[in-house]
Structures are given as structure tokens and as C-alpha cells.
PDB file of C-alpha atoms in Angstrom:
ATOM      1  CA  PRO A   1      -9.312 -13.307  13.714  1.00 86.00           C
ATOM      2  CA  GLN A   2      -7.651 -14.553  10.521  1.00 90.00           C
ATOM      3  CA  LEU A   3     -10.756 -16.263   9.162  1.00 92.00           C
ATOM      4  CA  ARG A   4     -13.070 -13.384  10.040  1.00 92.00           C
ATOM      5  CA  SER A   5     -10.660 -10.854   8.551  1.00 92.00           C
ATOM      6  CA  LEU A   6     -10.190 -12.880   5.356  1.00 94.00           C
ATOM      7  CA  VAL A   7     -13.960 -13.058   4.858  1.00 95.00           C
ATOM      8  CA  ASP A   8     -14.321  -9.304   5.426  1.00 94.00           C
ATOM      9  CA  MET A   9     -11.463  -8.529   3.045  1.00 95.00           C
ATOM     10  CA  MET A  10     -12.826 -10.698   0.244  1.00 95.00           C
ATOM     11  CA  ASN A  11     -16.314  -9.249   0.683  1.00 96.00           C
ATOM     12  CA  ASN A  12     -14.753  -5.824   0.080  1.00 95.00           C
ATOM     13  CA  MET A  13     -13.021  -6.791  -3.166  1.00 96.00           C
ATOM     14  CA  LEU A  14     -14.445  -5.422  -6.404  1.00 95.00           C
ATOM     15  CA  LEU A  15     -14.391  -7.215  -9.736  1.00 95.00           C
ATOM     16  CA  ILE A  16     -12.484  -5.183 -12.326  1.00 95.00           C
ATOM     17  CA  PRO A  17     -13.714  -6.403 -15.749  1.00 94.00           C
ATOM     18  CA  ALA A  18     -10.460  -5.871 -17.608  1.00 94.00           C
ATOM     19  CA  LYS A  19     -10.138  -8.934 -19.853  1.00 94.00           C
ATOM     20  CA  ASN A  20      -8.848  -7.876 -23.290  1.00 93.00           C
ATOM     21  CA  LYS A  21      -9.460  -4.217 -22.397  1.00 93.00           C
ATOM     22  CA  GLU A  22      -7.245  -1.599 -24.023  1.00 93.00           C
ATOM     23  CA  PHE A  23      -6.594   1.803 -22.474  1.00 92.00           C
ATOM     24  CA  ILE A  24      -4.230   4.751 -22.728  1.00 91.00           C
ATOM     25  CA  MET A  25      -1.763   4.857 -19.844  1.00 90.00           C
ATOM     26  CA  GLY A  26       0.317   7.864 -18.865  1.00 86.00           C
ATOM     27  CA  LYS A  27       0.143  11.535 -19.804  1.00 85.00           C
ATOM     28  CA  THR A  28       0.951  13.377 -23.018  1.00 83.00           C
ATOM     29  CA  MET A  29       2.877  16.208 -21.374  1.00 76.00           C
ATOM     30  CA  GLY A  30       3.664  14.618 -18.041  1.00 69.00           C
ATOM     31  CA  LYS A  31       6.584  15.500 -15.808  1.00 72.00           C
ATOM     32  CA  GLY A  32       9.130  13.072 -14.462  1.00 76.00           C
ATOM     33  CA  TYR A  33       8.072   9.490 -15.131  1.00 84.00           C
ATOM     34  CA  ASP A  34       4.457  10.264 -16.124  1.00 87.00           C
ATOM     35  CA  SER A  35       4.883  10.274 -19.927  1.00 86.00           C
ATOM     36  CA  PRO A  36       4.728   9.395 -22.765  1.00 88.00           C
ATOM     37  CA  GLN A  37       1.229   8.096 -23.271  1.00 90.00           C
ATOM     38  CA  HIS A  38       1.086   4.537 -24.551  1.00 92.00           C
ATOM     39  CA  THR A  39      -1.481   1.830 -25.182  1.00 93.00           C
ATOM     40  CA  VAL A  40      -1.824  -0.971 -22.633  1.00 95.00           C
ATOM     41  CA  VAL A  41      -3.848  -4.167 -22.931  1.00 95.00           C
ATOM     42  CA  LEU A  42      -4.908  -6.162 -19.868  1.00 95.00           C
ATOM     43  CA  SER A  43      -5.414  -9.842 -20.606  1.00 94.00           C
ATOM     44  CA  SER A  44      -7.645 -10.848 -17.676  1.00 95.00           C
ATOM     45  CA  ASP A  45     -10.171  -9.696 -15.108  1.00 96.00           C
ATOM     46  CA  TYR A  46      -9.074  -9.255 -11.505  1.00 96.00           C
ATOM     47  CA  TYR A  47     -10.427  -8.298  -8.100  1.00 96.00           C
ATOM     48  CA  MET A  48      -9.065  -5.334  -6.156  1.00 96.00           C
ATOM     49  CA  CYS A  49      -9.623  -4.387  -2.539  1.00 95.00           C
ATOM     50  CA  LYS A  50     -11.971  -1.441  -2.197  1.00 91.00           C
ATOM     51  CA  TYR A  51      -9.892  -0.230   0.750  1.00 91.00           C
ATOM     52  CA  GLU A  52      -6.237  -0.218   1.626  1.00 93.00           C
ATOM     53  CA  VAL A  53      -5.058  -2.913   4.019  1.00 96.00           C
ATOM     54  CA  THR A  54      -5.916  -1.756   7.512  1.00 95.00           C
ATOM     55  CA  ARG A  55      -4.004  -2.201  10.731  1.00 94.00           C
ATOM     56  CA  SER A  56      -6.597  -4.703  11.927  1.00 94.00           C
ATOM     57  CA  LEU A  57      -6.346  -6.773   8.754  1.00 95.00           C
ATOM     58  CA  TRP A  58      -2.553  -6.682   8.844  1.00 96.00           C
ATOM     59  CA  TYR A  59      -2.264  -7.958  12.395  1.00 94.00           C
ATOM     60  CA  ALA A  60      -4.968 -10.579  11.914  1.00 94.00           C
ATOM     61  CA  ILE A  61      -3.206 -12.054   8.880  1.00 95.00           C
ATOM     62  CA  MET A  62       0.387 -11.674  10.009  1.00 95.00           C
ATOM     63  CA  ASN A  63       0.002 -12.376  13.738  1.00 91.00           C
ATOM     64  CA  ASP A  64      -3.518 -13.813  14.132  1.00 83.00           C
ATOM     65  CA  SER A  65      -4.196 -11.050  16.637  1.00 85.00           C
ATOM     66  CA  ILE A  66      -6.624  -8.169  17.052  1.00 80.00           C
ATOM     67  CA  VAL A  67      -5.847  -4.465  17.067  1.00 81.00           C
ATOM     68  CA  THR A  68      -8.289  -2.428  19.129  1.00 74.00           C
ATOM     69  CA  GLU A  69      -6.788   1.037  18.673  1.00 79.00           C
ATOM     70  CA  GLU A  70      -6.934   2.774  15.291  1.00 87.00           C
ATOM     71  CA  GLY A  71      -7.629  -0.576  13.653  1.00 90.00           C
ATOM     72  CA  MET A  72      -9.407   0.944  10.640  1.00 90.00           C
ATOM     73  CA  LEU A  73      -6.482   3.169   9.683  1.00 91.00           C
ATOM     74  CA  PRO A  74      -4.328   2.069   6.723  1.00 91.00           C
ATOM     75  CA  MET A  75      -1.305  -0.036   7.616  1.00 94.00           C
ATOM     76  CA  THR A  76       1.697   2.219   7.026  1.00 92.00           C
ATOM     77  CA  HIS A  77       5.296   2.427   8.263  1.00 92.00           C
ATOM     78  CA  ILE A  78       6.031  -0.823   6.440  1.00 93.00           C
ATOM     79  CA  THR A  79       8.364  -1.500   3.532  1.00 94.00           C
ATOM     80  CA  TRP A  80       7.493  -2.875   0.100  1.00 94.00           C
ATOM     81  CA  ASN A  81       9.083  -6.138   1.257  1.00 94.00           C
ATOM     82  CA  ASP A  82       6.657  -6.215   4.198  1.00 95.00           C
ATOM     83  CA  ALA A  83       3.686  -5.699   1.880  1.00 96.00           C
ATOM     84  CA  GLU A  84       4.940  -8.472  -0.370  1.00 96.00           C
ATOM     85  CA  ALA A  85       5.235 -10.774   2.657  1.00 96.00           C
ATOM     86  CA  PHE A  86       1.596 -10.016   3.466  1.00 97.00           C
ATOM     87  CA  THR A  87       0.437 -11.155   0.007  1.00 97.00           C
ATOM     88  CA  LYS A  88       2.486 -14.340   0.312  1.00 96.00           C
ATOM     89  CA  LYS A  89       0.833 -15.050   3.667  1.00 96.00           C
ATOM     90  CA  LEU A  90      -2.580 -14.563   2.038  1.00 96.00           C
ATOM     91  CA  ASN A  91      -1.605 -17.026  -0.681  1.00 96.00           C
ATOM     92  CA  LYS A  92      -0.479 -19.573   1.906  1.00 95.00           C
ATOM     93  CA  LEU A  93      -3.668 -19.235   3.944  1.00 94.00           C
ATOM     94  CA  THR A  94      -6.090 -19.356   0.995  1.00 94.00           C
ATOM     95  CA  GLY A  95      -4.302 -21.068  -1.902  1.00 95.00           C
ATOM     96  CA  LEU A  96      -5.403 -18.131  -4.094  1.00 95.00           C
ATOM     97  CA  PRO A  97      -3.184 -15.862  -6.257  1.00 95.00           C
ATOM     98  CA  PHE A  98      -3.154 -12.590  -4.315  1.00 97.00           C
ATOM     99  CA  SER A  99      -0.527  -9.954  -5.125  1.00 96.00           C
ATOM    100  CA  LEU A 100       0.169  -6.263  -5.019  1.00 96.00           C
ATOM    101  CA  PRO A 101      -1.364  -4.540  -8.048  1.00 95.00           C
ATOM    102  CA  THR A 102       0.709  -3.809 -11.097  1.00 94.00           C
ATOM    103  CA  GLU A 103       0.800  -0.186 -12.195  1.00 92.00           C
ATOM    104  CA  ALA A 104      -1.498  -1.000 -15.093  1.00 93.00           C
ATOM    105  CA  GLN A 105      -4.024  -2.730 -12.825  1.00 95.00           C
ATOM    106  CA  TRP A 106      -3.994   0.194 -10.411  1.00 93.00           C
ATOM    107  CA  GLU A 107      -4.387   2.872 -13.084  1.00 92.00           C
ATOM    108  CA  TYR A 108      -7.118   1.007 -14.962  1.00 93.00           C
ATOM    109  CA  ALA A 109      -9.133   0.562 -11.756  1.00 92.00           C
ATOM    110  CA  ALA A 110      -8.549   4.166 -10.674  1.00 89.00           C
ATOM    111  CA  ALA A 111      -9.681   5.502 -14.057  1.00 88.00           C
ATOM    112  CA  GLY A 112     -12.851   3.396 -14.008  1.00 85.00           C
ATOM    113  CA  GLY A 113     -13.015   3.380 -17.794  1.00 78.00           C
ATOM    114  CA  GLU A 114     -13.018   7.193 -17.940  1.00 80.00           C
ATOM    115  CA  SER A 115     -10.406   9.828 -18.733  1.00 79.00           C
ATOM    116  CA  TYR A 116     -10.765  11.939 -15.604  1.00 79.00           C
ATOM    117  CA  PRO A 117      -7.499  13.171 -14.070  1.00 81.00           C
ATOM    118  CA  TYR A 118      -8.839  12.210 -10.636  1.00 79.00           C
ATOM    119  CA  ALA A 119     -10.779   9.093  -9.669  1.00 81.00           C
ATOM    120  CA  GLY A 120     -14.306  10.083 -10.726  1.00 77.00           C
ATOM    121  CA  SER A 121     -14.050  13.765 -11.544  1.00 80.00           C
ATOM    122  CA  ASP A 122     -12.193  16.572 -13.277  1.00 80.00           C
ATOM    123  CA  ASN A 123     -12.380  18.507 -10.003  1.00 80.00           C
ATOM    124  CA  ILE A 124     -10.145  17.149  -7.248  1.00 78.00           C
ATOM    125  CA  ARG A 125     -12.312  18.707  -4.530  1.00 75.00           C
ATOM    126  CA  ASP A 126     -15.235  16.540  -5.597  1.00 76.00           C
ATOM    127  CA  VAL A 127     -13.468  13.272  -4.884  1.00 73.00           C
ATOM    128  CA  ALA A 128     -10.448  13.743  -2.602  1.00 70.00           C
ATOM    129  CA  TYR A 129      -9.286  15.421   0.575  1.00 62.00           C
ATOM    130  CA  TYR A 130      -5.647  15.398  -0.331  1.00 63.00           C
ATOM    131  CA  ALA A 131      -4.617  17.349   2.727  1.00 55.00           C
ATOM    132  CA  SER A 132      -6.113  14.793   5.088  1.00 44.00           C
ATOM    133  CA  HIS A 133      -6.408  11.259   3.667  1.00 46.00           C
ATOM    134  CA  ALA A 134      -6.158   8.929   0.615  1.00 48.00           C
ATOM    135  CA  ASN A 135      -2.800   7.305   1.165  1.00 55.00           C
ATOM    136  CA  ALA A 136      -0.473   6.363  -1.651  1.00 63.00           C
ATOM    137  CA  VAL A 137      -0.263   2.713  -2.622  1.00 64.00           C
ATOM    138  CA  SER A 138       2.757   0.499  -3.347  1.00 81.00           C
ATOM    139  CA  CYS A 139       2.756  -1.407  -6.684  1.00 80.00           C
ATOM    140  CA  THR A 140       4.631  -4.499  -7.778  1.00 82.00           C
ATOM    141  CA  ASP A 141       6.566  -2.711 -10.525  1.00 85.00           C
ATOM    142  CA  TRP A 142      10.203  -1.724 -10.343  1.00 82.00           C
ATOM    143  CA  MET A 143      10.649   1.852 -11.505  1.00 84.00           C
ATOM    144  CA  ASN A 144      11.128   2.088 -15.248  1.00 86.00           C
ATOM    145  CA  ARG A 145      10.445   4.886 -17.712  1.00 84.00           C
ATOM    146  CA  TYR A 146       7.521   4.566 -20.092  1.00 85.00           C
ATOM    147  CA  GLU A 147       8.079   3.836 -23.759  1.00 85.00           C
ATOM    148  CA  ASN A 148       5.708   4.912 -26.518  1.00 84.00           C
ATOM    149  CA  THR A 149       4.813   1.349 -27.500  1.00 87.00           C
ATOM    150  CA  ARG A 150       1.761  -0.881 -27.176  1.00 90.00           C
ATOM    151  CA  VAL A 151       2.221  -3.391 -24.347  1.00 90.00           C
ATOM    152  CA  THR A 152       0.202  -6.191 -22.739  1.00 92.00           C
ATOM    153  CA  ASP A 153       0.132  -6.625 -18.949  1.00 90.00           C
ATOM    154  CA  PRO A 154       3.199  -4.457 -18.257  1.00 87.00           C
ATOM    155  CA  GLN A 155       4.990  -5.221 -14.990  1.00 81.00           C
ATOM    156  CA  GLY A 156       8.186  -3.225 -15.226  1.00 77.00           C
ATOM    157  CA  PRO A 157      11.647  -4.823 -15.219  1.00 78.00           C
ATOM    158  CA  ALA A 158      11.609  -8.493 -14.231  1.00 69.00           C
ATOM    159  CA  GLU A 159      14.508  -8.045 -11.799  1.00 71.00           C
ATOM    160  CA  ASN A 160      15.892  -5.324  -9.567  1.00 72.00           C
ATOM    161  CA  PRO A 161      17.412  -2.876 -12.096  1.00 69.00           C
ATOM    162  CA  GLY A 162      19.937  -1.600  -9.572  1.00 67.00           C
ATOM    163  CA  HIS A 163      18.258   1.533  -8.288  1.00 77.00           C
ATOM    164  CA  HIS A 164      16.158  -0.388  -5.709  1.00 81.00           C
ATOM    165  CA  LYS A 165      13.046   1.746  -6.370  1.00 89.00           C
ATOM    166  CA  LYS A 166       9.442   0.623  -6.625  1.00 90.00           C
ATOM    167  CA  ILE A 167       6.572   2.568  -8.139  1.00 89.00           C
ATOM    168  CA  VAL A 168       4.122   4.272  -5.788  1.00 89.00           C
ATOM    169  CA  ARG A 169       0.679   5.313  -7.039  1.00 87.00           C
ATOM    170  CA  GLY A 170      -2.079   7.498  -5.613  1.00 80.00           C
ATOM    171  CA  GLY A 171      -2.035  10.560  -3.408  1.00 74.00           C
ATOM    172  CA  SER A 172      -1.666  11.087   0.317  1.00 75.00           C
ATOM    173  CA  TYR A 173      -2.149  13.728   2.985  1.00 70.00           C
ATOM    174  CA  LEU A 174       1.267  15.072   1.959  1.00 73.00           C
ATOM    175  CA  ALA A 175       0.421  15.327  -1.754  1.00 72.00           C
ATOM    176  CA  ASN A 176      -0.123  18.460  -3.766  1.00 73.00           C
ATOM    177  CA  GLU A 177      -2.811  18.664  -6.444  1.00 74.00           C
ATOM    178  CA  ARG A 178      -0.507  17.562  -9.287  1.00 72.00           C
ATOM    179  CA  ASP A 179       0.526  14.469  -7.378  1.00 76.00           C
ATOM    180  CA  MET A 180      -3.125  13.457  -6.923  1.00 80.00           C
ATOM    181  CA  ASP A 181      -3.565  12.902 -10.671  1.00 84.00           C
ATOM    182  CA  ILE A 182      -4.213   9.172 -11.132  1.00 84.00           C
ATOM    183  CA  ARG A 183      -1.558   9.043 -13.870  1.00 85.00           C
ATOM    184  CA  HIS A 184       1.175  10.525 -11.686  1.00 86.00           C
ATOM    185  CA  ARG A 185       4.038   8.188 -10.761  1.00 87.00           C
ATOM    186  CA  SER A 186       6.372   8.482  -7.813  1.00 86.00           C
ATOM    187  CA  VAL A 187       9.070   6.156  -6.516  1.00 87.00           C
ATOM    188  CA  GLN A 188      10.271   4.765  -3.204  1.00 88.00           C
ATOM    189  CA  THR A 189      13.056   2.344  -2.329  1.00 90.00           C
ATOM    190  CA  TYR A 190      11.657  -1.092  -1.530  1.00 89.00           C
ATOM    191  CA  ASP A 191      13.308  -1.261   1.909  1.00 91.00           C
ATOM    192  CA  THR A 192      12.060   2.104   3.201  1.00 88.00           C
ATOM    193  CA  SER A 193       8.853   2.697   5.163  1.00 90.00           C
ATOM    194  CA  GLU A 194       6.821   5.900   5.230  1.00 88.00           C
ATOM    195  CA  PRO A 195       3.822   7.164   7.241  1.00 87.00           C
ATOM    196  CA  HIS A 196       1.894   8.082   4.070  1.00 85.00           C
ATOM    197  CA  ILE A 197       2.319   4.915   1.970  1.00 88.00           C
ATOM    198  CA  GLY A 198      -0.020   1.962   2.407  1.00 91.00           C
ATOM    199  CA  PHE A 199      -1.046  -0.796   0.013  1.00 94.00           C
ATOM    200  CA  ARG A 200      -3.944  -2.710  -1.528  1.00 93.00           C
ATOM    201  CA  VAL A 201      -4.046  -6.264  -2.761  1.00 96.00           C
ATOM    202  CA  VAL A 202      -5.515  -7.783  -5.889  1.00 97.00           C
ATOM    203  CA  LEU A 203      -6.785 -11.266  -6.558  1.00 96.00           C
ATOM    204  CA  ASN A 204      -5.701 -12.231 -10.034  1.00 91.00           C
ATOM    205  CA  SER A 205      -7.811 -14.249 -12.423  1.00 78.00           C
ATOM    206  CA  ILE A 206      -7.766 -17.989 -11.851  1.00 64.00           C
ATOM    207  CA  GLN A 207      -7.465 -19.657 -15.242  1.00 55.00           C
TER     208      GLN A 207
END
């Protein structure tokens, strides 16, 4: 199950051509942690999973077992620490640099090189069913407010800043329309699990 699941996962990873790409992150008049806008530069390409980690993939990697019921649903009810343990297991099995996405990696991929508020459209109803699916995704970054400065490969504070909160990106079946904006930021303590928060993994550039 592990080998088959690893092959399936890697076949569903998309190349994000981000090397030396510059983009505007955040919102001009955002609420909470969403602003100010600032320029971000990504220094390398990376691969990102097209789909969130499913229950089947989780159990195959973590337990080398198969889930037969609801296996294609996103793996939820896990903490940020659990998601981080999953990426470390991937690294051990493959010798490749998998990780959770940084905020910048997630937002750049979600924007797709465009300035839409939602992934692919100005109209949320064209691209999302926010009352029924599209789970939020945990990121590597510790919560930190934006600064109006140009940054390269931002990753938030290097250590736990004391509030124990990680950034969560993307909408969910509990989200309202404002929260579905790809530039919206929310937070969650790293040791708490929720039914509406899953995660994706990225494969970082091998230099």
C-alpha cells in the first residue's frame, strides 16, 4: 500500500514554475491578518499535490494499511504536528524534501499567476461550493502579521512565538464567502484538530 500510494500521490503533484517569480501577497484593505499588501519573491520551483491528503493516503503512509470506507475524503481531525509527522515519514520513505507548503507557496499556487479573489474566477460560485467542500489547509508558517516590505521565500517566525498558532489557508464547508478569498488568513493552534482542516504537501526543489 505504501509504494502504490506514493506513486499515486507523486503522479498527482503539479509543477509550480515559481523560480525567481515576484507577486503581490495579501490584500490592500484586508481585515485581521490579511493586509497590508507586500511583494514576495519565490526563489525556486516546487511541486504541490493537486489534492489534499486523503484518508487512504494517510493510512498507507503512516500505517502501511488500507482504508476501505471513505478513503477518498480528506484526512482531517489531525493536528498540525500530525501533518508534520506525515511529511517527515514521506521524507524517510523517499529521501526527498517533502514539507507542508509555506503561505507564499500556497497563495502563489492558488492564484495561478492571476489576481482573482478566488482560485480561477472573480465569482465564487464558478469555482467553489463553500457550503459543502474545499477544506482549509494547514501551512508551515507560525502566525505573524504582514509587513509592507519586499521579502524572499517568507516562512514566518523561525520559532514558536509564544501564541502556539499556525496559519491556515483556504476555505471549508464552514466558511463564508469572505473567508474563501485566497488571500484570507486564519489561525489555529498547532496541537488542535478540526473536522474542516486538512493539508497538502509540497515537494521542494532539489538543488
